[in-house]
CSV table of C-alpha atoms in Angstrom, one decimal:
chain,number,residue,atom,x,y,z
H,1,MET,CA,-16.6,-17.4,-40.8
H,2,LYS,CA,-17.0,-17.2,-44.5
H,3,ASP,CA,-15.8,-13.7,-45.1
H,4,ASN,CA,-13.8,-12.8,-42.0
H,5,PRO,CA,-15.7,-9.6,-41.3
H,6,ILE,CA,-13.7,-6.6,-40.1
H,7,VAL,CA,-13.8,-5.5,-36.5
H,8,SER,CA,-13.3,-1.8,-35.9
H,9,ILE,CA,-11.5,-1.3,-32.6
H,10,ILE,CA,-11.9,2.2,-31.1
H,11,VAL,CA,-9.2,3.3,-28.7
H,12,PRO,CA,-9.5,6.8,-27.1
H,13,VAL,CA,-6.0,7.9,-25.9
H,14,TYR,CA,-5.2,10.8,-23.5
H,15,ASN,CA,-1.8,10.9,-21.8
H,16,ALA,CA,-1.6,7.2,-21.6
H,17,GLU,CA,2.1,6.9,-22.4
H,18,ALA,CA,3.0,4.9,-19.2
H,19,THR,CA,0.4,2.1,-19.7
H,20,LEU,CA,-0.4,2.3,-23.4
H,21,HIS,CA,2.0,-0.6,-24.2
H,22,ILE,CA,-0.4,-3.0,-22.3
H,23,CYS,CA,-3.2,-2.3,-24.8
H,24,LEU,CA,-0.9,-2.2,-27.9
H,25,GLU,CA,0.7,-5.6,-27.1
H,26,SER,CA,-2.7,-7.2,-26.6
H,27,LEU,CA,-3.9,-5.9,-30.0
H,28,GLU,CA,-0.7,-7.2,-31.7
H,29,LYS,CA,-1.2,-10.6,-30.2
H,30,GLN,CA,-4.8,-11.0,-31.4
H,31,THR,CA,-5.2,-14.2,-33.4
H,32,TYR,CA,-7.9,-12.5,-35.4
H,33,LYS,CA,-6.1,-10.0,-37.6
H,34,ASN,CA,-8.9,-8.7,-39.8
H,35,ILE,CA,-9.2,-5.6,-37.7
H,36,ASP,CA,-9.3,-1.9,-38.2
H,37,VAL,CA,-7.8,-0.2,-35.1
H,38,ILE,CA,-8.8,3.4,-34.7
H,39,PHE,CA,-6.8,5.5,-32.3
H,40,ILE,CA,-8.2,8.9,-31.2
H,41,ASN,CA,-5.4,11.0,-29.7
H,42,ASP,CA,-7.4,13.4,-27.6
H,43,CYS,CA,-4.7,16.1,-27.5
H,44,SER,CA,-2.2,14.2,-25.4
H,45,THR,CA,0.7,16.2,-24.0
H,46,ASP,CA,2.9,13.2,-23.3
H,47,GLY,CA,4.5,10.7,-25.6
H,48,SER,CA,1.2,8.8,-26.4
H,49,LEU,CA,1.0,9.9,-30.0
H,50,ALA,CA,4.6,8.8,-30.7
H,51,LYS,CA,3.9,5.4,-29.3
H,52,ILE,CA,0.8,5.0,-31.4
H,53,GLU,CA,2.6,6.0,-34.6
H,54,GLU,CA,5.5,3.6,-33.8
H,55,PHE,CA,2.9,0.8,-33.3
H,56,ALA,CA,1.2,1.7,-36.6
H,57,THR,CA,4.5,1.4,-38.4
H,58,ALA,CA,5.3,-1.9,-36.8
H,59,MET,CA,1.9,-3.4,-37.7
H,60,GLU,CA,2.4,-2.8,-41.4
H,61,VAL,CA,3.7,-6.4,-41.6
H,62,TYR,CA,0.1,-7.6,-41.2
H,63,PRO,CA,-1.7,-6.8,-44.5
H,64,SER,CA,-5.2,-7.5,-43.0
H,65,MET,CA,-4.6,-5.2,-40.1
H,66,GLN,CA,-5.6,-1.5,-40.7
H,67,LEU,CA,-4.6,1.3,-38.5
H,68,THR,CA,-6.0,4.9,-38.4
H,69,VAL,CA,-4.8,7.6,-36.1
H,70,LEU,CA,-7.0,10.6,-35.5
H,71,SER,CA,-6.0,13.6,-33.4
H,72,HIS,CA,-8.2,16.2,-31.7
H,73,GLU,CA,-6.8,19.7,-31.7
H,74,ILE,CA,-8.1,20.3,-28.2
H,75,ASN,CA,-8.9,17.9,-25.4
H,76,ARG,CA,-12.6,17.0,-25.8
H,77,GLY,CA,-13.0,13.9,-23.6
H,78,VAL,CA,-13.7,10.3,-24.0
H,79,ALA,CA,-17.3,10.7,-25.3
H,80,ALA,CA,-16.2,12.9,-28.2
H,81,ALA,CA,-13.2,10.6,-28.9
H,82,ARG,CA,-15.5,7.6,-29.2
H,83,ASN,CA,-17.8,9.5,-31.5
H,84,SER,CA,-14.8,10.4,-33.7
H,85,GLY,CA,-13.9,6.8,-33.9
H,86,LEU,CA,-17.5,5.7,-34.8
H,87,ALA,CA,-17.5,8.4,-37.5
H,88,VAL,CA,-14.8,6.6,-39.5
H,89,ALA,CA,-15.4,3.0,-38.5
H,90,GLN,CA,-16.2,0.7,-41.4
H,91,GLY,CA,-16.2,-2.8,-39.8
H,92,LYS,CA,-19.1,-5.1,-39.4
H,93,TYR,CA,-18.4,-5.1,-35.7
H,94,ILE,CA,-17.4,-2.5,-33.2
H,95,TYR,CA,-15.2,-3.1,-30.2
H,96,PHE,CA,-14.2,-0.5,-27.6
H,97,ILE,CA,-11.0,-0.9,-25.5
H,98,ASP,CA,-9.4,1.5,-23.0
H,99,ALA,CA,-5.8,2.5,-23.6
H,100,ASP,CA,-4.5,1.0,-20.3
H,101,ASP,CA,-6.3,-2.4,-20.5
H,102,ALA,CA,-5.7,-5.7,-22.4
H,103,LEU,CA,-7.6,-8.3,-24.3
H,104,GLU,CA,-6.9,-12.0,-24.4
H,105,PRO,CA,-5.2,-13.1,-27.7
H,106,GLN,CA,-8.1,-15.3,-28.8
H,107,ALA,CA,-10.8,-12.9,-27.8
H,108,LEU,CA,-11.8,-11.4,-31.1
H,109,GLU,CA,-11.5,-14.7,-33.0
H,110,VAL,CA,-14.0,-16.3,-30.6
H,111,LEU,CA,-16.3,-13.3,-30.4
H,112,VAL,CA,-16.6,-12.9,-34.1
H,113,SER,CA,-17.1,-16.6,-34.7
H,114,LYS,CA,-20.0,-16.8,-32.1
H,115,SER,CA,-21.5,-13.5,-33.3
H,116,GLU,CA,-21.5,-14.8,-36.9
H,117,ASP,CA,-22.9,-18.2,-36.1
H,118,LYS,CA,-25.8,-16.8,-34.2
H,119,ASP,CA,-26.3,-13.5,-36.1
H,120,LEU,CA,-25.9,-11.6,-32.9
H,121,ASP,CA,-26.3,-7.8,-32.4
H,122,LEU,CA,-24.5,-7.9,-29.1
H,123,LEU,CA,-22.2,-10.5,-27.5
H,124,GLY,CA,-21.0,-10.2,-23.9
H,125,PHE,CA,-18.3,-12.0,-22.0
H,126,ASN,CA,-16.5,-12.1,-18.6
H,127,TRP,CA,-13.5,-10.1,-17.4
H,128,PHE,CA,-10.6,-9.8,-15.0
H,129,LEU,CA,-10.1,-7.1,-12.4
H,130,THR,CA,-6.4,-6.8,-12.7
H,131,PHE,CA,-4.0,-5.6,-10.0
H,132,ALA,CA,-0.2,-5.3,-10.0
H,133,ASN,CA,0.3,-8.8,-8.6
H,134,GLY,CA,-3.0,-10.6,-9.1
H,135,GLU,CA,-6.3,-10.8,-10.8
H,136,ARG,CA,-9.9,-11.5,-9.7
H,137,LYS,CA,-12.4,-13.1,-12.1
H,138,MET,CA,-15.5,-11.0,-12.6
H,139,THR,CA,-18.5,-13.0,-14.0
H,140,GLN,CA,-21.3,-11.4,-15.9
H,141,PRO,CA,-24.8,-12.9,-15.3
H,142,LEU,CA,-26.5,-15.0,-18.0
H,143,TYR,CA,-29.3,-13.4,-20.0
H,144,ALA,CA,-31.5,-14.7,-22.8
H,145,THR,CA,-33.1,-11.4,-24.1
H,146,PRO,CA,-32.1,-7.7,-24.3
H,147,MET,CA,-34.8,-6.9,-21.7
H,148,GLU,CA,-33.4,-9.4,-19.2
H,149,ALA,CA,-29.9,-8.0,-19.7
H,150,MET,CA,-31.2,-4.5,-19.1
H,151,THR,CA,-33.0,-5.4,-15.9
H,152,LYS,CA,-29.9,-7.1,-14.6
H,153,MET,CA,-27.8,-4.0,-15.5
H,154,PHE,CA,-30.2,-1.8,-13.5
H,155,GLU,CA,-30.3,-4.1,-10.6
H,156,GLY,CA,-26.5,-4.0,-10.3
H,157,THR,CA,-25.7,-7.6,-11.2
H,158,MET,CA,-24.4,-6.8,-14.7
H,159,LYS,CA,-21.9,-4.2,-15.8
H,160,TRP,CA,-22.5,-1.8,-18.6
H,161,ASN,CA,-18.9,-1.2,-19.5
H,162,LEU,CA,-18.6,-1.2,-23.3
H,163,TRP,CA,-15.4,-3.2,-23.3
H,164,ILE,CA,-17.2,-6.4,-22.3
H,165,PHE,CA,-19.3,-6.5,-25.5
H,166,LEU,CA,-18.8,-7.0,-29.2
H,167,ILE,CA,-21.3,-4.9,-31.0
H,168,LYS,CA,-22.7,-5.2,-34.5
H,169,ARG,CA,-22.1,-1.7,-36.1
H,170,SER,CA,-25.5,-1.7,-37.8
H,171,LEU,CA,-27.1,-1.7,-34.4
H,172,ILE,CA,-25.4,1.6,-33.6
H,173,GLU,CA,-25.8,3.2,-37.0
H,174,ASP,CA,-29.4,2.2,-37.8
H,175,HIS,CA,-30.5,3.9,-34.6
H,176,GLY,CA,-28.0,6.9,-34.7
H,177,ILE,CA,-26.6,6.0,-31.3
H,178,ARG,CA,-23.8,8.3,-30.1
H,179,PHE,CA,-22.2,9.6,-26.9
H,180,ILE,CA,-23.0,13.0,-25.5
H,181,GLU,CA,-19.9,15.2,-25.9
H,182,GLY,CA,-18.8,16.7,-22.6
H,183,LYS,CA,-20.6,14.2,-20.5
H,184,ASN,CA,-17.7,11.9,-19.9
H,185,MET,CA,-18.8,10.2,-16.6
H,186,GLY,CA,-21.5,7.6,-17.2
H,187,GLU,CA,-21.3,8.1,-20.9
H,188,ASP,CA,-21.4,4.4,-21.6
H,189,LEU,CA,-24.5,3.9,-19.6
H,190,LEU,CA,-26.9,5.7,-21.9
H,191,PHE,CA,-25.1,4.1,-24.9
H,192,MET,CA,-25.6,0.6,-23.5
H,193,VAL,CA,-29.3,1.3,-22.6
H,194,LYS,CA,-30.0,2.3,-26.2
H,195,LEU,CA,-28.1,-0.8,-27.6
H,196,LEU,CA,-30.2,-3.1,-25.4
H,197,ALA,CA,-33.4,-1.3,-26.3
H,198,PHE,CA,-32.9,-1.8,-30.0
H,199,ALA,CA,-31.1,-5.1,-30.1
H,200,ARG,CA,-32.8,-8.2,-31.4
H,201,ARG,CA,-30.4,-11.0,-30.6
H,202,ILE,CA,-27.9,-11.0,-27.8
H,203,ASP,CA,-25.9,-13.6,-25.9
H,204,ARG,CA,-23.2,-14.0,-23.3
H,205,ILE,CA,-20.3,-16.5,-23.3
H,206,ASP,CA,-18.4,-17.9,-20.3
H,207,ASP,CA,-14.9,-16.8,-21.5
H,208,TYR,CA,-12.8,-14.3,-19.5
H,209,PHE,CA,-11.3,-12.0,-22.1
H,210,TYR,CA,-10.8,-8.5,-20.8
H,211,HIS,CA,-8.2,-7.3,-18.2
H,212,TYR,CA,-9.4,-4.2,-16.5
H,213,GLY,CA,-6.3,-2.6,-14.9
H,214,GLN,CA,-6.2,-1.4,-11.3
H,215,LEU,CA,-2.7,-0.4,-10.1
H,216,ASN,CA,-3.5,-1.4,-6.5
H,217,GLU,CA,-6.4,-2.0,-4.1
H,218,GLY,CA,-6.6,1.8,-3.6
H,219,SER,CA,-7.8,2.1,-7.2
H,220,LEU,CA,-11.1,0.5,-6.1
H,221,THR,CA,-12.0,3.7,-4.2
H,222,LYS,CA,-13.8,6.4,-6.1
H,223,GLN,CA,-13.7,10.2,-5.4
H,224,TYR,CA,-16.5,11.9,-7.2
H,225,SER,CA,-16.0,15.6,-7.8
H,226,ASP,CA,-18.9,17.9,-8.3
H,227,LYS,CA,-18.2,17.9,-12.0
H,228,HIS,CA,-18.4,14.1,-12.1
H,229,ILE,CA,-21.7,14.1,-10.2
H,230,GLU,CA,-23.1,16.7,-12.6
H,231,GLU,CA,-22.1,14.6,-15.7
H,232,VAL,CA,-23.4,11.3,-14.3
H,233,THR,CA,-26.7,13.0,-13.2
H,234,TYR,CA,-27.1,14.4,-16.7
H,235,ASN,CA,-26.6,10.9,-18.3
H,236,VAL,CA,-29.0,9.3,-15.8
H,237,SER,CA,-31.6,11.9,-16.6
H,238,GLU,CA,-31.2,11.1,-20.3
H,239,VAL,CA,-31.6,7.4,-19.6
H,240,ALA,CA,-34.9,8.2,-17.7
H,241,LYS,CA,-36.1,10.3,-20.6
H,242,PHE,CA,-35.3,7.7,-23.1
H,243,LEU,CA,-37.0,4.9,-21.1
H,244,GLN,CA,-40.1,7.0,-20.6
H,245,GLU,CA,-40.4,8.2,-24.2
H,246,ASN,CA,-39.8,4.8,-25.7
H,247,LYS,CA,-41.7,2.7,-23.1
H,248,VAL,CA,-38.8,0.4,-23.0
H,249,LEU,CA,-38.8,-1.0,-19.4
H,250,PRO,CA,-42.0,-1.9,-17.4
H,251,ASN,CA,-41.9,-0.4,-13.9
H,252,PHE,CA,-39.0,1.7,-15.1
H,253,ASN,CA,-39.2,4.0,-12.1
H,254,VAL,CA,-38.3,1.2,-9.7
H,255,TYR,CA,-35.4,0.0,-11.9
H,256,LEU,CA,-34.2,3.6,-12.3
H,257,ASN,CA,-33.9,4.0,-8.6
H,258,PHE,CA,-32.0,0.7,-8.4
H,259,LEU,CA,-29.7,2.1,-11.0
H,260,LYS,CA,-29.1,5.3,-9.0
H,261,LEU,CA,-28.2,3.3,-5.9
H,262,ASN,CA,-25.9,1.2,-8.1
H,263,ILE,CA,-24.2,4.3,-9.6
H,264,LYS,CA,-23.5,6.0,-6.3
H,265,LEU,CA,-22.4,2.8,-4.4
H,266,PRO,CA,-18.6,3.4,-5.1
H,267,MET,CA,-18.9,6.5,-2.8
H,268,LEU,CA,-19.3,4.1,0.1
H,269,ILE,CA,-16.2,2.2,-0.9
H,270,SER,CA,-14.0,4.9,0.7
H,271,LYS,CA,-12.6,6.0,4.0
H,272,ASP,CA,-13.8,9.6,3.3
H,273,VAL,CA,-16.8,10.6,5.4
H,274,LYS,CA,-17.4,13.5,2.9
H,275,GLN,CA,-18.1,10.9,0.3
H,276,TYR,CA,-20.6,9.1,2.5
H,277,LYS,CA,-22.4,12.4,3.0
H,278,LYS,CA,-22.4,13.0,-0.7
H,279,TRP,CA,-23.9,9.6,-1.2
H,280,PHE,CA,-26.8,10.4,1.1
H,281,VAL,CA,-27.8,13.6,-0.8
H,282,TRP,CA,-27.0,12.5,-4.4
H,283,PHE,CA,-30.1,10.8,-5.9
H,284,GLU,CA,-31.7,11.1,-2.4
H,285,GLU,CA,-35.0,9.9,-3.8
H,286,ALA,CA,-33.4,6.5,-4.4
H,287,ASN,CA,-32.6,6.0,-0.7
H,288,ALA,CA,-36.2,4.9,-0.1
H,289,PHE,CA,-35.4,1.9,-2.3
H,290,VAL,CA,-32.5,0.7,-0.2
H,291,ASN,CA,-33.0,-3.0,0.8
H,292,THR,CA,-35.6,-3.6,-1.9
H,293,ASP,CA,-33.2,-4.8,-4.6
H,294,ARG,CA,-32.8,-8.5,-3.5
H,295,ASN,CA,-30.5,-9.3,-6.4
H,296,ILE,CA,-27.4,-7.5,-4.9
H,297,SER,CA,-25.3,-9.1,-2.2
H,298,LYS,CA,-26.3,-9.1,1.5
H,299,ARG,CA,-23.1,-7.3,2.2
H,300,ILE,CA,-24.0,-4.4,-0.1
H,301,GLN,CA,-27.6,-4.4,1.2
H,302,LEU,CA,-26.3,-4.0,4.7
H,303,LEU,CA,-23.8,-1.3,3.7
H,304,GLU,CA,-26.6,0.8,2.1
H,305,ARG,CA,-28.9,0.4,5.1
H,306,MET,CA,-26.1,1.7,7.4
H,307,ALA,CA,-25.5,4.6,5.0
H,308,VAL,CA,-29.2,5.6,5.1
H,309,LYS,CA,-29.0,5.5,8.9
H,310,LYS,CA,-25.8,7.6,8.7
H,311,GLN,CA,-23.9,5.0,10.6
H,312,TYR,CA,-20.6,6.1,9.0
H,313,TRP,CA,-18.5,4.2,11.5
H,314,PHE,CA,-19.7,0.9,9.9
H,315,ILE,CA,-19.0,2.2,6.4
H,316,LYS,CA,-15.4,3.1,7.3
H,317,LEU,CA,-15.0,-0.3,9.1
H,318,HIS,CA,-16.2,-2.0,5.9
H,319,TYR,CA,-13.6,-0.1,3.9
H,320,PHE,CA,-10.7,-1.2,6.1
H,321,LEU,CA,-11.9,-4.8,6.3
H,322,ILE,CA,-12.7,-5.3,2.6
H,323,VAL,CA,-10.5,-2.9,0.6
H,324,LYS,CA,-7.4,-2.4,2.8
H,325,LEU,CA,-7.3,-5.9,4.5
H,326,TYR,CA,-8.9,-8.3,2.1
H,327,TYR,CA,-7.9,-6.7,-1.3
H,328,GLY,CA,-4.7,-5.3,0.2
H,329,ILE,CA,-3.4,-8.7,1.2
H,330,LEU,CA,-4.9,-10.7,-1.6
H,331,TYR,CA,-3.5,-8.4,-4.4
H,332,LYS,CA,-0.5,-6.9,-2.6
């Protein structure tokens, strides 16, 4: 790396006092120190801001490490917080990290080096699903082109979480990509679709760099409120509009329905029959595509078939066998 380009790291923070140290320690340990860490305190009511300010003071010993602390006067949500970070970011690259997660010490050094060598717009990597007493490696699929990555994302074999990508900032700014304020569930989906639509060169490396924290196996279950469903539905509708208007993805209707099944799948990883019933009626048009996406596992295909048939006893059995028994014992 000739000029050691700056990486702007955007960290939304809201009432994260109990776990914030995990993120802060991993940032301090980065071997690549030419970074601009932007904290957005989204009107926290706990001690999060004090921890951020303490960290900023401690990091003054690293001249190449810049820290910026922004504070929202009212709580506006993660989408607005990320937009606030993007508004002041100056680095050649953007990296998003959640306030309760961690990054391997060599991550940024490797990612910047690879991105510079290949002049990449987007570089992905693998991650860990981290429990209190164990971790599971989560491997992203290989892809050679942005279109291949997008289809894998819609099929459900590739995650769209922003924290598993280093992004060239010009890709974001040249196309005016931003999050939709107030739509905080699924906000990264639309963002990632636009990144892939406009990217020229992307790649994925085999390293496992990110630790996505789950306190216990129960964290794997999702309870979607009506507000969550409304926000995700809005973001999916924006994805559909974008794909159609820009003619990005051939046969986009098929892939869009695969995406809808993928999005609502966590409602079946639950012991709550009410969640199963919500699964059935949410994106009901996608139910006709159950068992047609051959890229997902046989187990998930079977789970979705049983959900369409309203065989809720099987879904509950699956929950106890996989989440409570398998994960409960493996990551106890």
